[in-house]
Tab-separated table of N, CA and C in Angstrom:
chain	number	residue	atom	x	y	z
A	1	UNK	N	100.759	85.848	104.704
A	1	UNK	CA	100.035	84.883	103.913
A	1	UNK	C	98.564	85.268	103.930
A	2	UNK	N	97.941	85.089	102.902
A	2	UNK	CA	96.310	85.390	102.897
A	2	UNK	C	95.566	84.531	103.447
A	3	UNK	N	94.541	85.313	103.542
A	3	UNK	CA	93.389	84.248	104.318
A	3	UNK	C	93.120	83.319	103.711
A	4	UNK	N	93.176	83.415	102.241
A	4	UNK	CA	92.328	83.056	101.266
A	4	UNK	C	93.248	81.627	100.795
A	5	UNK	N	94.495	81.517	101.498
A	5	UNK	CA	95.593	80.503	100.261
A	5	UNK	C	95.019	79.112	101.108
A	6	UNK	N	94.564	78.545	100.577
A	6	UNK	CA	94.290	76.582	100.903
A	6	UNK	C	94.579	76.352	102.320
A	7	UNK	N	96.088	76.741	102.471
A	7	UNK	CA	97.174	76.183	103.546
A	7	UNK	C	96.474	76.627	105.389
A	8	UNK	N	95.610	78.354	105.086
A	8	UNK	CA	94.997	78.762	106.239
A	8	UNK	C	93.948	78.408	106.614
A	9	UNK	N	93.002	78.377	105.105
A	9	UNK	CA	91.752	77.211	105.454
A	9	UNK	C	91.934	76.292	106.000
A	10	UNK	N	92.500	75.297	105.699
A	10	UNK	CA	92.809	74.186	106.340
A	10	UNK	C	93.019	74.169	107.533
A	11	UNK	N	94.003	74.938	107.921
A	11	UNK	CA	94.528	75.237	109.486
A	11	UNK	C	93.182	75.782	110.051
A	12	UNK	N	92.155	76.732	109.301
A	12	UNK	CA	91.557	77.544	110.128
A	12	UNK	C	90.611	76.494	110.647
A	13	UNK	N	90.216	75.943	109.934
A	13	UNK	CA	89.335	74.662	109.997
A	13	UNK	C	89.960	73.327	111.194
A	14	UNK	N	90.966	73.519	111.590
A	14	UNK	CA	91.104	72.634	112.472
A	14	UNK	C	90.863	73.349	113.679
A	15	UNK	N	90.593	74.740	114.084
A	15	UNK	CA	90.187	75.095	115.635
A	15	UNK	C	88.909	74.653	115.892
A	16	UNK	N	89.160	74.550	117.529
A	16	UNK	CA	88.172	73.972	117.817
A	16	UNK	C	87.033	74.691	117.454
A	17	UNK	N	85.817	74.402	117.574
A	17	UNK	CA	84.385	75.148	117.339
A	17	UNK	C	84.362	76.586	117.993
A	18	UNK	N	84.704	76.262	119.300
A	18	UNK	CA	84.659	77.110	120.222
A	18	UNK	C	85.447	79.143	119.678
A	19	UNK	N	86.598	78.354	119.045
A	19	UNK	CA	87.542	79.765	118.593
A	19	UNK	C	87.590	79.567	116.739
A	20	UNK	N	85.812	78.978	116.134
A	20	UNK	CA	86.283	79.578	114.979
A	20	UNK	C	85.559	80.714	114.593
A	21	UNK	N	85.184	81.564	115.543
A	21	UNK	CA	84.967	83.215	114.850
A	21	UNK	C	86.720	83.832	114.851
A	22	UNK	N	87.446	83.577	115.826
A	22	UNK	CA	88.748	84.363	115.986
A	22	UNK	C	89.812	83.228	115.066
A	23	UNK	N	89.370	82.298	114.416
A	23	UNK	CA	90.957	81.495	113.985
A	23	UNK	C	91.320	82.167	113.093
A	24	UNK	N	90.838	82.480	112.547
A	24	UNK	CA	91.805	83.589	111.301
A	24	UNK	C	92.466	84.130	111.976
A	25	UNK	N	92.566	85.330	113.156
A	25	UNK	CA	93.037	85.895	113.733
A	25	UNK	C	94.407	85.569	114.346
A	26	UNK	N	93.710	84.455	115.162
A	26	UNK	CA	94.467	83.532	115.834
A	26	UNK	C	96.151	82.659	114.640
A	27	UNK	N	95.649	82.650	113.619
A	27	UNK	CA	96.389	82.026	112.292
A	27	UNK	C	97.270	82.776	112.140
A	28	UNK	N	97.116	84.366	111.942
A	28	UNK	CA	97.774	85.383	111.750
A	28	UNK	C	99.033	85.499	112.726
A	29	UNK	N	98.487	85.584	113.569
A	29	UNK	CA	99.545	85.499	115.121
A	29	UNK	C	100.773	84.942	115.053
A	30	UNK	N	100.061	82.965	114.961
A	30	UNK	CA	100.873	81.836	114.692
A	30	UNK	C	102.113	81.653	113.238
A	31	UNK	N	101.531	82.511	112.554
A	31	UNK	CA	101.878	82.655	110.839
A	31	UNK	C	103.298	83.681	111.817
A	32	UNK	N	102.753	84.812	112.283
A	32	UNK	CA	103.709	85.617	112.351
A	32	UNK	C	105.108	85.124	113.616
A	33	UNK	N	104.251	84.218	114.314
A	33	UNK	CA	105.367	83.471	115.340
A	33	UNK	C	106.279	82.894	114.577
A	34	UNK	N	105.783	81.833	113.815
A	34	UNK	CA	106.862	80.948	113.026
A	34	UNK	C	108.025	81.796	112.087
A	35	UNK	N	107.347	82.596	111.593
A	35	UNK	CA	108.080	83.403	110.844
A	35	UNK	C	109.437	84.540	111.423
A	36	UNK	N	108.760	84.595	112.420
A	36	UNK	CA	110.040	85.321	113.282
A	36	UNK	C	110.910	84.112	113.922
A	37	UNK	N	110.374	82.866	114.491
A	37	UNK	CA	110.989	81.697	114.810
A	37	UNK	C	112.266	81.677	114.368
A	38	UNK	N	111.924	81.029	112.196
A	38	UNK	CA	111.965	80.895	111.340
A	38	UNK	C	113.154	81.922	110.711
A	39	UNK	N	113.389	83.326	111.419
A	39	UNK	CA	113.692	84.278	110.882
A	39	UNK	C	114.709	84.126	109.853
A	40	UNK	N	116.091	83.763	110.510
A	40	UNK	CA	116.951	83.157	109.347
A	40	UNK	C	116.789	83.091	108.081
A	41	UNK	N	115.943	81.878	108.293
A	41	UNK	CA	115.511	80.937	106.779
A	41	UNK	C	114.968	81.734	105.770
A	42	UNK	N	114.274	82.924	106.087
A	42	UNK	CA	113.636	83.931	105.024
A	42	UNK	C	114.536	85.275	104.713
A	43	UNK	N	115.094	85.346	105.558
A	43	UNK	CA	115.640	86.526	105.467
A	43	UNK	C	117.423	86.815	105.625
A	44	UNK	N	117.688	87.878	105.071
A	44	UNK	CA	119.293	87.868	105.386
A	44	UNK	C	119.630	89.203	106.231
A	45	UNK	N	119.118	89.548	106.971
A	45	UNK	CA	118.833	90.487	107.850
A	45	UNK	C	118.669	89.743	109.005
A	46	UNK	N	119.211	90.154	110.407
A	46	UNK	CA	118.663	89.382	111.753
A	46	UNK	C	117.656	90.382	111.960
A	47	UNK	N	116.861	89.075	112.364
A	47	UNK	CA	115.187	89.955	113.036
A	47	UNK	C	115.383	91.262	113.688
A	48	UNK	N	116.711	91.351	114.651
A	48	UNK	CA	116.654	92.597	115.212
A	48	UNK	C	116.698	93.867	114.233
A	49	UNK	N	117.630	93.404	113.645
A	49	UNK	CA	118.154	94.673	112.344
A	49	UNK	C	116.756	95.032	111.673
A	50	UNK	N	116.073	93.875	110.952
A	50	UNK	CA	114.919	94.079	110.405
A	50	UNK	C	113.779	95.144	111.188
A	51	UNK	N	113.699	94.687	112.802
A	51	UNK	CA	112.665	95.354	113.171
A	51	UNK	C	112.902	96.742	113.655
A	52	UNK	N	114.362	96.792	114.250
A	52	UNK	CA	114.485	98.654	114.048
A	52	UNK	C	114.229	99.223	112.759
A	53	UNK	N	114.690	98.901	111.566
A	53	UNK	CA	114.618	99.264	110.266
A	53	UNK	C	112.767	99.488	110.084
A	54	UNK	N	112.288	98.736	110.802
A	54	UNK	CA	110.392	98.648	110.703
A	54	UNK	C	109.926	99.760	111.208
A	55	UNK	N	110.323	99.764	112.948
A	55	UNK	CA	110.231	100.945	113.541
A	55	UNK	C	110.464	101.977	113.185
A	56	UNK	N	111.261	102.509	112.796
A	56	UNK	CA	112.158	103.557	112.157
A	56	UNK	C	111.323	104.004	111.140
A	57	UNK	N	110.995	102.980	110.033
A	57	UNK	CA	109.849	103.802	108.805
A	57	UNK	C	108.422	103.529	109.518
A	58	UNK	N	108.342	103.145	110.292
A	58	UNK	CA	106.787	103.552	110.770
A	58	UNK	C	106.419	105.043	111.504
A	59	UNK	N	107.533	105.460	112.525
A	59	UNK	CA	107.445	106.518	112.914
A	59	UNK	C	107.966	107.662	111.930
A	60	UNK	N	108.404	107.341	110.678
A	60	UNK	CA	108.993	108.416	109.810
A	60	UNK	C	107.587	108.391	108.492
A	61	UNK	N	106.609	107.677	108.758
A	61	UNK	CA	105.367	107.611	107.658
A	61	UNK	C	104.977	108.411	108.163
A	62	UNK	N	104.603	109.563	107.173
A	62	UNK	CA	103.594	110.802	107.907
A	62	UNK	C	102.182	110.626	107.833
A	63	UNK	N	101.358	109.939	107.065
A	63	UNK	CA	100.253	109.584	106.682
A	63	UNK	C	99.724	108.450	107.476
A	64	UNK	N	99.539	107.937	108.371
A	64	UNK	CA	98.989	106.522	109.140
A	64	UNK	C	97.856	107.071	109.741
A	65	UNK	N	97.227	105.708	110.614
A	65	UNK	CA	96.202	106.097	111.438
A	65	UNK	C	96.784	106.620	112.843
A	66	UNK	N	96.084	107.329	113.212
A	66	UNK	CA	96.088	108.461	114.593
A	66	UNK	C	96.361	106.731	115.746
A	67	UNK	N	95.229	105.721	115.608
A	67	UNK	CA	95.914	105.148	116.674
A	67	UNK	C	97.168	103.828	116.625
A	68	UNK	N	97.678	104.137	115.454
A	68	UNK	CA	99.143	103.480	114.942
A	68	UNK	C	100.082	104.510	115.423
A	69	UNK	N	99.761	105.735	115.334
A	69	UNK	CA	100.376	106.747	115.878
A	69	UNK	C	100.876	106.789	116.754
A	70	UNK	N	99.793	106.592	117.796
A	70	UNK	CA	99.526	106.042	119.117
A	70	UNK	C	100.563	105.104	119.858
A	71	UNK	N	100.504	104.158	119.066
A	71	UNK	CA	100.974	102.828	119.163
A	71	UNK	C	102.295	102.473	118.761
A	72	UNK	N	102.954	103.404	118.069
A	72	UNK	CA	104.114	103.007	117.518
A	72	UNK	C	105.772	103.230	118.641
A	73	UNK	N	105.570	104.198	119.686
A	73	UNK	CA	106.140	104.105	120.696
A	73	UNK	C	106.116	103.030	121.728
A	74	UNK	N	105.070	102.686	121.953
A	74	UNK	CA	104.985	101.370	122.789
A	74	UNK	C	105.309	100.081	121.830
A	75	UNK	N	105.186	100.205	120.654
A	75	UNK	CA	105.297	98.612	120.078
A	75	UNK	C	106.900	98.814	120.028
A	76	UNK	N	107.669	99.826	119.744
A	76	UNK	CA	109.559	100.054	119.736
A	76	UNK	C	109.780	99.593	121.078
A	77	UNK	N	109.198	100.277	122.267
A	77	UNK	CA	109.654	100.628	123.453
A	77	UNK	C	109.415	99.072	124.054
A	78	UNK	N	108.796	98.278	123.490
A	78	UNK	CA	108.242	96.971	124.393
A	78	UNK	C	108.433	95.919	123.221
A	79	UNK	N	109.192	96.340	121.799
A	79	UNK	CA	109.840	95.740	120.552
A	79	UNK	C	108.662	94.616	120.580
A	80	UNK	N	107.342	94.855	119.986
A	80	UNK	CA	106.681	93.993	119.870
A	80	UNK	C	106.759	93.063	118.792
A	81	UNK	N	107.331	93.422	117.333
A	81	UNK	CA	107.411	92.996	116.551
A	81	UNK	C	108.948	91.106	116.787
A	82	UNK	N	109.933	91.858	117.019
A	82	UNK	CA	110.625	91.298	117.728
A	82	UNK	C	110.246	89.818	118.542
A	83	UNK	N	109.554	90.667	119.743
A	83	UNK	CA	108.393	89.362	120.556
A	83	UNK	C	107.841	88.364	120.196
A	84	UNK	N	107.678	88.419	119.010
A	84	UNK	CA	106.985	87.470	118.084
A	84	UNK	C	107.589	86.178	118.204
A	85	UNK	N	109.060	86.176	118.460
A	85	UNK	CA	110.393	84.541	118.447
A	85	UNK	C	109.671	83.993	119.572
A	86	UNK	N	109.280	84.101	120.678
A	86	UNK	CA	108.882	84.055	121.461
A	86	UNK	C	107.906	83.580	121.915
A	87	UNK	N	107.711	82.240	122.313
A	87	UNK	CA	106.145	81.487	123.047
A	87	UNK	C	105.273	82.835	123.671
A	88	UNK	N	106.199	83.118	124.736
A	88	UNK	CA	105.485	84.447	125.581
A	88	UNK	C	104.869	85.861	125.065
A	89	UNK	N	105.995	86.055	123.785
A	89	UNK	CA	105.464	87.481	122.993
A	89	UNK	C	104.658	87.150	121.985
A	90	UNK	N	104.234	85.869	121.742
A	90	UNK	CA	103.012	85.332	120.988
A	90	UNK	C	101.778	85.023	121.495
A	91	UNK	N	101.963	84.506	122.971
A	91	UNK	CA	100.768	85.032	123.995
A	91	UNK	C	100.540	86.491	124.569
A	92	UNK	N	101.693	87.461	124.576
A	92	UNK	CA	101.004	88.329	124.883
A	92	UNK	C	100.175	89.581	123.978
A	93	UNK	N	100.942	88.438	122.475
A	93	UNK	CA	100.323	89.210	121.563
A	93	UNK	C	98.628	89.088	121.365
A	94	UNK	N	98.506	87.309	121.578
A	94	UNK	CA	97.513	86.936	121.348
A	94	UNK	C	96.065	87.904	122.437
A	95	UNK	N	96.707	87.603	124.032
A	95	UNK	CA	95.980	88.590	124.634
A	95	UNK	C	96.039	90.031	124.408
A	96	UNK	N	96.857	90.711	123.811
A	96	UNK	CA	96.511	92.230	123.020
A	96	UNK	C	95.374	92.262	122.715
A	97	UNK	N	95.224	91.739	121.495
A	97	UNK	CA	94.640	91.159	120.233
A	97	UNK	C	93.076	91.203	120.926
A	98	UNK	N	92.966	90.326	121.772
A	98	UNK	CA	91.800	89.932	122.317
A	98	UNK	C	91.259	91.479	122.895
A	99	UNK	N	92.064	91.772	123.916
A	99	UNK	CA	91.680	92.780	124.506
A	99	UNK	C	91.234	94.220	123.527
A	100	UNK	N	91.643	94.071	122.374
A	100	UNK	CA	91.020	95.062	121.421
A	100	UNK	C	89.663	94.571	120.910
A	101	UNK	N	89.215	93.156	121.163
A	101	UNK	CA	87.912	92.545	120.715
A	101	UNK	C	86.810	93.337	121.454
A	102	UNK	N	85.583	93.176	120.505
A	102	UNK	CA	84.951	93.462	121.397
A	102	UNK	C	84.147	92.549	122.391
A	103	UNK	N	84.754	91.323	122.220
A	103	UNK	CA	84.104	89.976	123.034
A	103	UNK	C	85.580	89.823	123.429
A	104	UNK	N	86.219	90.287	124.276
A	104	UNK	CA	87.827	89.458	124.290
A	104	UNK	C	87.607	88.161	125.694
A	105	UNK	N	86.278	87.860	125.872
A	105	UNK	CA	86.271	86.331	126.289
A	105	UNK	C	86.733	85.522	125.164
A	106	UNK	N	86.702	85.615	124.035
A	106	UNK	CA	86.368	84.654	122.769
A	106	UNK	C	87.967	84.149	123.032
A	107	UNK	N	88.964	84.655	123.295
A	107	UNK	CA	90.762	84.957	122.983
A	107	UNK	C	91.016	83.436	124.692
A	108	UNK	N	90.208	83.549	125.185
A	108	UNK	CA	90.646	82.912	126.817
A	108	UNK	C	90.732	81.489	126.695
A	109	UNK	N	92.410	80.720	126.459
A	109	UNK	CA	92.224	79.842	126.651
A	109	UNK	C	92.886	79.665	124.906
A	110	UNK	N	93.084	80.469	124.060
A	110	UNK	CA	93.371	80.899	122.951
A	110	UNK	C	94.983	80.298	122.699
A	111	UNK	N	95.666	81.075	123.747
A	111	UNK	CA	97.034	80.650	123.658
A	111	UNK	C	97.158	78.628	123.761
A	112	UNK	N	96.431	78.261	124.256
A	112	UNK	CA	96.997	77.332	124.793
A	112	UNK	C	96.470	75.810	123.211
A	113	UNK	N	95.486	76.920	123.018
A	113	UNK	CA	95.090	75.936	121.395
A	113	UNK	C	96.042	76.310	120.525
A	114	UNK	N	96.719	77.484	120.082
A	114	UNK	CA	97.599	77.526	119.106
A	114	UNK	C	99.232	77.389	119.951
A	115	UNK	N	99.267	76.635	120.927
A	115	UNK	CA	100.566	75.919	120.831
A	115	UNK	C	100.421	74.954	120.518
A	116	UNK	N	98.982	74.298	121.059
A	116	UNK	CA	98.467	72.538	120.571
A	116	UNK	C	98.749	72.420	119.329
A	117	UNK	N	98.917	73.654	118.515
A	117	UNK	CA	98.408	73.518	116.481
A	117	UNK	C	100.208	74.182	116.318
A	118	UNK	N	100.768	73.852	117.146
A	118	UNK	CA	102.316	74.071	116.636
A	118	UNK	C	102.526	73.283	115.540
A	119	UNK	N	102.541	71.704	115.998
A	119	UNK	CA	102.703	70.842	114.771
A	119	UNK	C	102.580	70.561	113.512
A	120	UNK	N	101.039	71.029	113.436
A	120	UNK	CA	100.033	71.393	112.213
A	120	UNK	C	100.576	72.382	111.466
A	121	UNK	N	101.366	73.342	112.070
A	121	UNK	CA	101.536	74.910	111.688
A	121	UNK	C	103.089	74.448	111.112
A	122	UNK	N	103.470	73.832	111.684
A	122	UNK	CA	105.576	73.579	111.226
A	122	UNK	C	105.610	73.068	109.981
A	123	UNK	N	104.379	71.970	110.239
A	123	UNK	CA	104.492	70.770	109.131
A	123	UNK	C	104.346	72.206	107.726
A	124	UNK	N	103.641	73.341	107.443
A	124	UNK	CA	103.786	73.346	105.963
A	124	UNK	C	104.899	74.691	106.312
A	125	UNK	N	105.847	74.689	107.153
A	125	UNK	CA	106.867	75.614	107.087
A	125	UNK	C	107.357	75.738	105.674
A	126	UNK	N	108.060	73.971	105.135
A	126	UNK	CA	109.010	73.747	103.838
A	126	UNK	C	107.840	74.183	102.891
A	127	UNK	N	106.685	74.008	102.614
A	127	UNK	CA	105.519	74.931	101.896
A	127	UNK	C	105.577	76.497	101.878
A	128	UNK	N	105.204	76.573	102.956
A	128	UNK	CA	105.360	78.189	102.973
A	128	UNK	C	106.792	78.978	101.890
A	129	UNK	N	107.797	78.249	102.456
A	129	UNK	CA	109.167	78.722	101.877
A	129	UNK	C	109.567	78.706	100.472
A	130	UNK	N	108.961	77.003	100.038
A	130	UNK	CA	108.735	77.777	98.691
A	130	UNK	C	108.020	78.601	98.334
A	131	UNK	N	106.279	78.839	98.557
A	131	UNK	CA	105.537	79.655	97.726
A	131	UNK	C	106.344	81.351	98.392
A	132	UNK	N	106.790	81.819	99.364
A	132	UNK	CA	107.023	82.472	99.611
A	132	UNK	C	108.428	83.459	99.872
A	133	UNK	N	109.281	82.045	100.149
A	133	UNK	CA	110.043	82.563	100.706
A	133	UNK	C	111.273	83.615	99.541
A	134	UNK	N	110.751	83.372	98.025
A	134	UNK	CA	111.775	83.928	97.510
A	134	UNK	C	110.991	85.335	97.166
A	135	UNK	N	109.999	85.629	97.587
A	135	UNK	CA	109.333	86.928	97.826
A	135	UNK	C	109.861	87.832	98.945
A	136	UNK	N	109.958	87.193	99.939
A	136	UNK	CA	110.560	87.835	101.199
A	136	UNK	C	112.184	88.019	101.678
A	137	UNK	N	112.796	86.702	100.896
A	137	UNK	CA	114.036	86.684	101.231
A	137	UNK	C	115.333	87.899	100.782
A	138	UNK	N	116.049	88.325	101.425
A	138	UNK	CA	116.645	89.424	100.965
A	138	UNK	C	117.976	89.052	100.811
C-alpha cells in the first residue's frame, strides 16, 4: 500500500509524537504483518509456497543491489518474509529495521506501539481487501 493512500495517513498520524519520523516505516512493517496474518484472504497460494517461490526469483535476479545480494541467503535461511505471521517476526523485523537506522534509538519501544495500533490497523483490513485485494489475489 502507498504512503500516499488516506488509509496510512491517518494511521501515520495516530503515532505517538515521539515515533513520527519512523511511522511510515513502522506502517510498512504492520501493513506487511497483517497481510501475512491475513494470508489466506488475499491469496490462493499458502504463504509458505508463496515465499519459497519469492526466494527462489530473488536469488535467480541477476541485476539487484550487491547488499540484497548479501541478504538474500539470510532472509531464506531465517525465512524472513514468512516471519512476518508472527508477533515475534514483526518485532524482530521491526528491530532489523531500526538497526539499519542511522538513529536506531528512534525504533526502542517501537514494537510495543504498533501492537497498541493492532486495532486501528484490523479495523480497515475489509478496506484494504476491497481496494486491493483483487490486485493481489491469485
Amino acid at each position: 500500500m502507498t504512503d500516499e493512500h488516506e488509509i496510512s495517513r491517518d494511521l501515520v498520524r495516530q503515532f505517538p509524537r515521539k515515533y513520527s519520523r519512523i511511522a511510515p516505516v513502522l506502517m510498512d512493517l504492520a501493513f506487511d504483518h497483517m497481510l501475512a496474518r491475513y494470508w489466506d484472504e488475499y491469496h490462493g497460494d499458502t504463504l509458505e509456497a508463496f515465499t519459497q517461490r519469492a526466494y527462489e526469483e530473488l536469488a535467480q535476479t541477476r541485476e539487484r543491489p550487491e547488499k540484497l545480494s548479501k541478504m538474500i541467503p539470510v532472509m531464506r535461511q531465517q525465512n524472513w518474509l514468512q516471519a512476518y505471521e508472527s508477533r515475534a517476526g514483526l518485532n524482530d523485523a521491526i528491530m532489523g529495521v531500526g538497526r539499519r537506522f542511522s538513529k536506531p534509538e528512534l525504533f526502542v519501544g517501537a514494537d510495543k506501539v504498533v501492537k497498541q495500533m493492532d486495532t486501528d490497523i484490523e479495523i480497515w483490513i475489509p478496506t484494504l481487501k476491497s481496494l486491493f485485494g483483487p490486485c493481489i489475489h491469485n
